[in-house]
Short mmCIF file of C-alpha atoms and ligand atoms in Angstrom, two decimals:
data_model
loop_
_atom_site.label_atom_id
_atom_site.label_comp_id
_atom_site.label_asym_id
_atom_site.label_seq_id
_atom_site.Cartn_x
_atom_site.Cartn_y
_atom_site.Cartn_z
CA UNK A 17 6.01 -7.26 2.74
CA UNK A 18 7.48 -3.86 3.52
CA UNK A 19 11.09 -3.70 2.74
CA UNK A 20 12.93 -1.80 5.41
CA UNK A 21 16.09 0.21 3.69
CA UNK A 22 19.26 -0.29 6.23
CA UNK A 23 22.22 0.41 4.46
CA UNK A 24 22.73 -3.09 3.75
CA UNK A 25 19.64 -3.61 2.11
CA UNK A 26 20.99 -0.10 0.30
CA UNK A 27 24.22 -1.12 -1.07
CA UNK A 28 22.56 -4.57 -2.21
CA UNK A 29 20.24 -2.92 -4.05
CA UNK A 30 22.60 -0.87 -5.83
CA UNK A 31 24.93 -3.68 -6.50
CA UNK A 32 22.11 -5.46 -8.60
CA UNK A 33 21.06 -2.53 -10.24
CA UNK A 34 25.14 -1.85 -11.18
CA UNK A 35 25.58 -5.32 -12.40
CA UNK A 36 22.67 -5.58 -14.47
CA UNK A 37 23.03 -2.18 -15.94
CA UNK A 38 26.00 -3.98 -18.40
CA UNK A 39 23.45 -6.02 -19.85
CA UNK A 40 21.47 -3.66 -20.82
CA UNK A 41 21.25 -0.26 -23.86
CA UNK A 42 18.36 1.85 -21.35
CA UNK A 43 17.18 2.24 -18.11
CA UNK A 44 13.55 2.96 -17.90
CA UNK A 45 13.32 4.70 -14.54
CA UNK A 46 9.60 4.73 -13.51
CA UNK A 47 8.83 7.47 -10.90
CA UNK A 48 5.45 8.21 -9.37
CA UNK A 49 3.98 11.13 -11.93
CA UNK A 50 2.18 13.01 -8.75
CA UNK A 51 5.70 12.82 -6.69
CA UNK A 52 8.72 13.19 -9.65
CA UNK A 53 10.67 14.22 -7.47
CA UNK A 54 10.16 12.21 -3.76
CA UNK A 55 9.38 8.76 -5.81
CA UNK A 56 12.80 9.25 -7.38
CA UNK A 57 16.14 7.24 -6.13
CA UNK A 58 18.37 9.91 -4.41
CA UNK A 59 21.50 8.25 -5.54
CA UNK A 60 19.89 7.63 -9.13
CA UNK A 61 22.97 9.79 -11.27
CA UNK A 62 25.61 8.07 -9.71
CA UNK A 63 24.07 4.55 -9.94
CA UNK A 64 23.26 4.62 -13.44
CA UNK A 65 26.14 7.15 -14.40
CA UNK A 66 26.11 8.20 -18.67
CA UNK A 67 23.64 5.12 -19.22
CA UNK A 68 20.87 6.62 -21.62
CA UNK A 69 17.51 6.37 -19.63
CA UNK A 70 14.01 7.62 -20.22
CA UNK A 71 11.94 8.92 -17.36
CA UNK A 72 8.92 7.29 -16.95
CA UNK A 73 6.14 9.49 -14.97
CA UNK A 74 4.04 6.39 -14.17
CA UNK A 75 0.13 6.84 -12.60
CA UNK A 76 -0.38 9.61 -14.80
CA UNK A 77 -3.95 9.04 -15.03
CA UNK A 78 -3.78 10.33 -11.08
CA UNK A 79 -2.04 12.94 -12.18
CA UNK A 80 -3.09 16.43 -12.45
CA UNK A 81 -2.05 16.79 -16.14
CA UNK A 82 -1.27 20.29 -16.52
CA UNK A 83 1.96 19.44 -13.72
CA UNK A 84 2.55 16.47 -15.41
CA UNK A 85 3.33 18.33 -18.75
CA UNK A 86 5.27 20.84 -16.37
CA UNK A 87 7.34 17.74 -15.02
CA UNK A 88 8.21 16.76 -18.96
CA UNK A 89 9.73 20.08 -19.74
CA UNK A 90 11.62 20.27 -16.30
CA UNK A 91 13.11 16.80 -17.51
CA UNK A 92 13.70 17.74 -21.20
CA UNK A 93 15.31 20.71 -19.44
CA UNK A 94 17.73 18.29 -17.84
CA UNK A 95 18.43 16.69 -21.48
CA UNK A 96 16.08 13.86 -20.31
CA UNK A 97 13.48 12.13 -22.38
CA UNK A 98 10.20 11.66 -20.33
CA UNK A 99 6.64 9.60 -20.96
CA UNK A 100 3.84 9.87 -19.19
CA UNK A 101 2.29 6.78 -18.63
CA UNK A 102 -0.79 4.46 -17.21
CA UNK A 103 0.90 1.09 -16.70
CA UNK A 104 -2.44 -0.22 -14.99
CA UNK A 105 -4.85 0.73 -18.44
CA UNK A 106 -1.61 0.36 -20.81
CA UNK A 107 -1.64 4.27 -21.97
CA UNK A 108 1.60 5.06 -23.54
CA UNK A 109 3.34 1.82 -24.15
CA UNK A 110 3.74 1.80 -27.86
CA UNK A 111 5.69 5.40 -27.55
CA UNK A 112 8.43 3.46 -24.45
CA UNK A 113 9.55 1.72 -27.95
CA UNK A 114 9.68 4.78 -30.15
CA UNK A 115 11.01 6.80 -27.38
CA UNK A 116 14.10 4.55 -27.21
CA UNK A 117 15.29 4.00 -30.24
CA UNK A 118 15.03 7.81 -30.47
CA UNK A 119 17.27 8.11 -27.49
CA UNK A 120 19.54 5.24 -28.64
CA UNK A 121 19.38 5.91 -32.66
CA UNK A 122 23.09 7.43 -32.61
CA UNK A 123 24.67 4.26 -31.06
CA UNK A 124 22.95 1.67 -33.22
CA UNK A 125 23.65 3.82 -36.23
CA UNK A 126 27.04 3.45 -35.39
CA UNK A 127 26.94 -0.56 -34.53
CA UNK A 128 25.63 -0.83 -37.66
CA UNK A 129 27.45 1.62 -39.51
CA UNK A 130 31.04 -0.78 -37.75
CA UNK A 131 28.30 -3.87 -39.91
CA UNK A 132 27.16 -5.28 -36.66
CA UNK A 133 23.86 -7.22 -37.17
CA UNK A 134 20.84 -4.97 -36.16
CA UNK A 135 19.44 -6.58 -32.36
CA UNK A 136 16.52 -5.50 -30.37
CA UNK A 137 17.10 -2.67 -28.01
CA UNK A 138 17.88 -4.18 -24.61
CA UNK A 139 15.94 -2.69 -22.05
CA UNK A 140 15.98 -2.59 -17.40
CA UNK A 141 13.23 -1.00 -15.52
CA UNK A 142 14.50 0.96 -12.17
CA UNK A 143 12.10 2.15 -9.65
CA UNK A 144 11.27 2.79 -6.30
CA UNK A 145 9.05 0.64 -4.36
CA UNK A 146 5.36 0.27 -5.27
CA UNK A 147 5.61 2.87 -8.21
CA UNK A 148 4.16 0.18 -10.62
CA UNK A 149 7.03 -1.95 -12.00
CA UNK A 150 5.59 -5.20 -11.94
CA UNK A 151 2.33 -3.76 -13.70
CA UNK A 152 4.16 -2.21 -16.55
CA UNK A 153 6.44 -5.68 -17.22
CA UNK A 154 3.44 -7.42 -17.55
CA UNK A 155 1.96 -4.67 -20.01
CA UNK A 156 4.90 -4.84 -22.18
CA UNK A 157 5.17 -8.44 -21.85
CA UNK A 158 1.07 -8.50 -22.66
CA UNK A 159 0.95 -11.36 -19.93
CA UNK A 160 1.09 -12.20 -16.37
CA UNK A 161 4.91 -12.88 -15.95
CA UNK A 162 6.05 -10.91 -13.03
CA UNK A 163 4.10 -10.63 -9.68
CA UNK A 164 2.31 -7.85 -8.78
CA UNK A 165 0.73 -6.01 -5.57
CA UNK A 166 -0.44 -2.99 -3.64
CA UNK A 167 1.90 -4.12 -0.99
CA UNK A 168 5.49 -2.01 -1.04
CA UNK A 169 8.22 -4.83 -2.08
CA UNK A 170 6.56 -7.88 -3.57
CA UNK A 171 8.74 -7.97 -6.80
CA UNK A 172 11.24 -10.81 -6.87
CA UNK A 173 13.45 -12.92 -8.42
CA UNK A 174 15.92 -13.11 -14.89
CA UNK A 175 14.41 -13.65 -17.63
CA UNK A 176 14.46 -11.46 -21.19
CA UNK A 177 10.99 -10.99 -22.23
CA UNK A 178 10.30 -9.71 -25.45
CA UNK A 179 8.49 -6.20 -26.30
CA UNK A 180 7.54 -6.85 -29.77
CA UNK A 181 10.79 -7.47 -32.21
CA UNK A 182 12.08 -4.15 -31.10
CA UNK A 183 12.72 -4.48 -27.59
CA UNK A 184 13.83 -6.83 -24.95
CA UNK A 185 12.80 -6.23 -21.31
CA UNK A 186 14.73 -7.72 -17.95
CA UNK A 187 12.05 -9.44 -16.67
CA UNK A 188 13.26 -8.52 -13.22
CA UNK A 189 12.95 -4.52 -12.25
CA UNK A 190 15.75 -2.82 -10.03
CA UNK A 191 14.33 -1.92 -6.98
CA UNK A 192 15.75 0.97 -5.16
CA UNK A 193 15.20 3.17 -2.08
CA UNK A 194 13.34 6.00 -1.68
CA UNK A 195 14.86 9.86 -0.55
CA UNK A 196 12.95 8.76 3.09
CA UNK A 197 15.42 11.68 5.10
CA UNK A 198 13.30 14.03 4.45
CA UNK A 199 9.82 13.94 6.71
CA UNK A 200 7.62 16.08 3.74
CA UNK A 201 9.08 13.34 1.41
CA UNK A 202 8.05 10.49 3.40
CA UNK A 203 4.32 12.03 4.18
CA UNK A 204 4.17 12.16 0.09
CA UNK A 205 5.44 8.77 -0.51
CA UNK A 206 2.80 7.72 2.47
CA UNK A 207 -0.20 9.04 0.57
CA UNK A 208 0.32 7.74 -2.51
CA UNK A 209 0.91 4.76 -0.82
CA UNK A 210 5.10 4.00 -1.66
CA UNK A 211 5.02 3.55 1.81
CA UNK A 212 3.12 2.00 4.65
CA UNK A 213 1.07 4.29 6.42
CA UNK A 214 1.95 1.96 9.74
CA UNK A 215 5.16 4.04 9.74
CA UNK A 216 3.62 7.20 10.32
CA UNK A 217 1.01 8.90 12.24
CA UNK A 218 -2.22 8.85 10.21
CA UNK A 219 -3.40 11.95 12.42
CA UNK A 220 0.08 13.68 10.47
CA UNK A 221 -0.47 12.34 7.60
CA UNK A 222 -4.16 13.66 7.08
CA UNK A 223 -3.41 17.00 8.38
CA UNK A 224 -0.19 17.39 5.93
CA UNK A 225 -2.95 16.17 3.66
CA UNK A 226 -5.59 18.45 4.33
CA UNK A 227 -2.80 22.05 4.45
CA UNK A 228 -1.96 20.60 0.68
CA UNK A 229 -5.00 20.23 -0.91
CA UNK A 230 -5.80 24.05 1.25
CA UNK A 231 -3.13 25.13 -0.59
CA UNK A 232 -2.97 23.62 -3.93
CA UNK A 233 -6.25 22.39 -4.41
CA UNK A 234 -8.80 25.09 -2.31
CA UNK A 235 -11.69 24.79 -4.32
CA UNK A 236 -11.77 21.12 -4.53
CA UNK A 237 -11.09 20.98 -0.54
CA UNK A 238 -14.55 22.81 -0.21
CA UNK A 239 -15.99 21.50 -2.50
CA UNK A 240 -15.76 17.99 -1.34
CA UNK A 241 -16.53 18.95 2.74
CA UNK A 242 -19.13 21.10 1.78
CA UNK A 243 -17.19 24.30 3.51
CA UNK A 244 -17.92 27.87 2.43
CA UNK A 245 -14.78 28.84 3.63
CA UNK A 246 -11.70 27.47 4.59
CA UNK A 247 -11.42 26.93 8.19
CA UNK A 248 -9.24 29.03 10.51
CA UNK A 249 -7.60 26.33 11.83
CA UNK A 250 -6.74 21.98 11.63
CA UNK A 251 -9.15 21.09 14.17
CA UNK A 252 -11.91 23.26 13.05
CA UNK A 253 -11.71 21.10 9.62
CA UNK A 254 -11.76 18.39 11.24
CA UNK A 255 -14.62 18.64 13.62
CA UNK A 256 -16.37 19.56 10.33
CA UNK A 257 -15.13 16.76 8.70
CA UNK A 258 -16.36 14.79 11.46
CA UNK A 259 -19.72 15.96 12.45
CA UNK A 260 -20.56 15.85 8.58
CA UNK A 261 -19.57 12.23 7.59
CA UNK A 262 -20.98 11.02 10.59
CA UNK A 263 -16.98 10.29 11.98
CA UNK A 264 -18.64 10.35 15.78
CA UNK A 265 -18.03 8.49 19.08
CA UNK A 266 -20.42 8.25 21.63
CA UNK A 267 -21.96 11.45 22.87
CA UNK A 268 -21.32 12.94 19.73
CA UNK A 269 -17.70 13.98 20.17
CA UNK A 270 -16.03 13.42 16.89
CA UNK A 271 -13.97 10.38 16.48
CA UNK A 272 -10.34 12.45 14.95
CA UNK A 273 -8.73 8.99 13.83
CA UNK A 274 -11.88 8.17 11.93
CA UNK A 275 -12.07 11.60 10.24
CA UNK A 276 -7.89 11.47 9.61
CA UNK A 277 -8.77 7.67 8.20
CA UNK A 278 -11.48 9.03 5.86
CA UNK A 279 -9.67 11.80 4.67
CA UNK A 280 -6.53 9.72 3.82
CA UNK A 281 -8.73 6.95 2.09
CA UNK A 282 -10.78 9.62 -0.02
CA UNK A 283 -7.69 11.42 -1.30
CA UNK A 284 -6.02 7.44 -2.55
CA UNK A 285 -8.93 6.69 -4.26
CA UNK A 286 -9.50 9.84 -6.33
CA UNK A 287 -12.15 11.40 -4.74
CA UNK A 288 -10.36 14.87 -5.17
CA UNK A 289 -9.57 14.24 -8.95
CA UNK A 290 -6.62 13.72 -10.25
CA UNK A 291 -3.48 15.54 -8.01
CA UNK A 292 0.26 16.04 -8.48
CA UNK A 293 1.94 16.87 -5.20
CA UNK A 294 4.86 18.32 -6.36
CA UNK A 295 5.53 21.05 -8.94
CA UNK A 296 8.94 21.60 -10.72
CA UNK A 297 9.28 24.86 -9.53
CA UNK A 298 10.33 24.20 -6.51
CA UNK A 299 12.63 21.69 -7.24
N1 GTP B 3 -3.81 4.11 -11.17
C1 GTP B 3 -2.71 3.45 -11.48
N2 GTP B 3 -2.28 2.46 -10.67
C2 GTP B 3 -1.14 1.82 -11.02
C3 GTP B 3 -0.41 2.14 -12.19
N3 GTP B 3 0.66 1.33 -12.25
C4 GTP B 3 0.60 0.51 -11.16
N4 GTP B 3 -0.49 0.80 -10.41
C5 GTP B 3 -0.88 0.18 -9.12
O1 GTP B 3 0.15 0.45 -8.17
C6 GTP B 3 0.29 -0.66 -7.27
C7 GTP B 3 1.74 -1.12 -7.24
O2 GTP B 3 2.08 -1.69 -8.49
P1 GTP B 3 3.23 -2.79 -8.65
O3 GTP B 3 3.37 -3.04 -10.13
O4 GTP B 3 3.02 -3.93 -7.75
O5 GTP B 3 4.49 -1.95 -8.12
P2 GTP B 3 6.04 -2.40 -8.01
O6 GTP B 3 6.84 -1.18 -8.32
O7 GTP B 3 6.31 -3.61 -8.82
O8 GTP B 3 6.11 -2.69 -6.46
P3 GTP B 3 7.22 -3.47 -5.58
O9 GTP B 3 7.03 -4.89 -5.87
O10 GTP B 3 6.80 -3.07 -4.24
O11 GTP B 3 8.59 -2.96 -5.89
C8 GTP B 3 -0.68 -1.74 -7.77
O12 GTP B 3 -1.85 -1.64 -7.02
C9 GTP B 3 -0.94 -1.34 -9.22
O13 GTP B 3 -2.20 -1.76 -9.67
C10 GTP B 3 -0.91 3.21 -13.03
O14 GTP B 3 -0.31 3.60 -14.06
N5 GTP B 3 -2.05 3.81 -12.62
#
């Protein structure tokens, strides 16, 4: 199931995340760690307004780690706390805890300081589409409670489930729309897959594809297609894309949605390392 954002579907969205937000002390908002900044909720400030929160930079292990550390200090910058994370092996859990009751240490101080009974830290995860909220509930909850997919939009239907004695988690994530206006936004989100691919051109897609890892990413580019040099132009790469995995129609022409298919699949699972698409400074 694809959820398709109309501003109906927008304002819904944000009126669940607003109403839950008073049951809870922290949003975790989980963004995609090799798109920070496209896998992020455009409207994210004024939805969650002074509500302490703590970035999550989820997929990290996809992640070139270098920019990941980079994306840290751009959020500590910001006066925002930031993990990075591998909700599919369970890397970083234990420090979500730690890093919360750091972040929220002054206001139960003061709760109990005013002799209210210490409670576990009350906890909402808010996320985009597909960035892995289902998979880290069920890692903090250390069991299958809430359904997961590689399909954009399967999570559903509210439950607390508890995170050790420390922490209570909304068993239901916020789910909230992607910065889609932009076109170099939505070819990110397509690649890491926050978005169908059926949207877009796949012909696009690889080529905006391809001009990254050209210019981010050379040596690995050549690496992987064999090239001694970079070709002078799209076509040329593909054609030797083509002609070297065997991507061919009849008569030997090459087959350019089979290379633009290839290319996409081989970048989604890994077969260029680990890659962050985005770099703080130019955000
Ligand atoms: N490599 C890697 N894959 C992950 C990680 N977290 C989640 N995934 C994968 O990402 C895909 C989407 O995960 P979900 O947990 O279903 O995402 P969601 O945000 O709940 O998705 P919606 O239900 O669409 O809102 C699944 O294939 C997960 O296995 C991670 O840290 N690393």
């Amino acid at each position: 199931m694809t959820i398709q954002w109309f501003p109906g579907h927008m304002a819904k969205a944000r009126r669940e995340v607003t109403e839950k937000l008073k049951l809870v002390d922290i949003i975790f908002e989980l963004v995609d760690a090799r798109i920070p900044y496209s896998s992020r909720n455009p409207m994210i400030d004024e939805i969650i307004q002074h509500k302490p929160r703590l970035v999550l930079l989820n997929k990290a292990d996809m992640a070139d780690k270098e920019m990941t550390k980079e994306w840290m200090a751009f959020f500590a910058e910001k006066g925002i706390k930031s993990l990075a994370i591998n909700s599919q092996a369970g890397e970083g859990m234990r420090q979500i805890t730690a890093a919360s009751q750091e972040i929220l240490k002054e206001k139960f101080d003061r709760l109990k300081a005013r002799g209210v009974k210490p409670r576990a830290i009350r906890a909402m995860i808010v996320g985009i589409p597909n960035v892995g909220k289902s998979t880290l509930i069920n890692r903090l909850a250390k069991k299958n409670i809430a359904k997961t997919g590689n399909t954009p939009g399967v999570t559903k239907s509210q439950q607390w489930i508890k995170v050790g004695k420390e922490m209570e988690l909304l068993d239901t994530p916020g789910i909230l729309w992607p910065k889609f206006e932009d076109q170099e936004v939505g070819m990110k989100l397509a690649i890491t897959g926050a978005i169908k691919d059926t949207l877009l051109n796949l012909h696009d897609l690889a080529l905006y594809s391809l001009k990254f890892l050209e210019r981010a990413y050379p040596e690995r580019l050549m690496d992987r297609y064999k090239l001694s040099e970079l070709p002078e132009d799209a076509a040329a790469l593909f054609d030797h894309i083509g002609k070297l995995r065997g991507c061919l129609m009849a008569g030997g022409v090459v087959d350019y949605d089979k290379v633009a298919e290839l290319v996409i699949r081989e970048i989604r699972s890994d077969k260029f390392g680990s890659i962050s698409f985005e770099k703080p400074s130019e955000y």
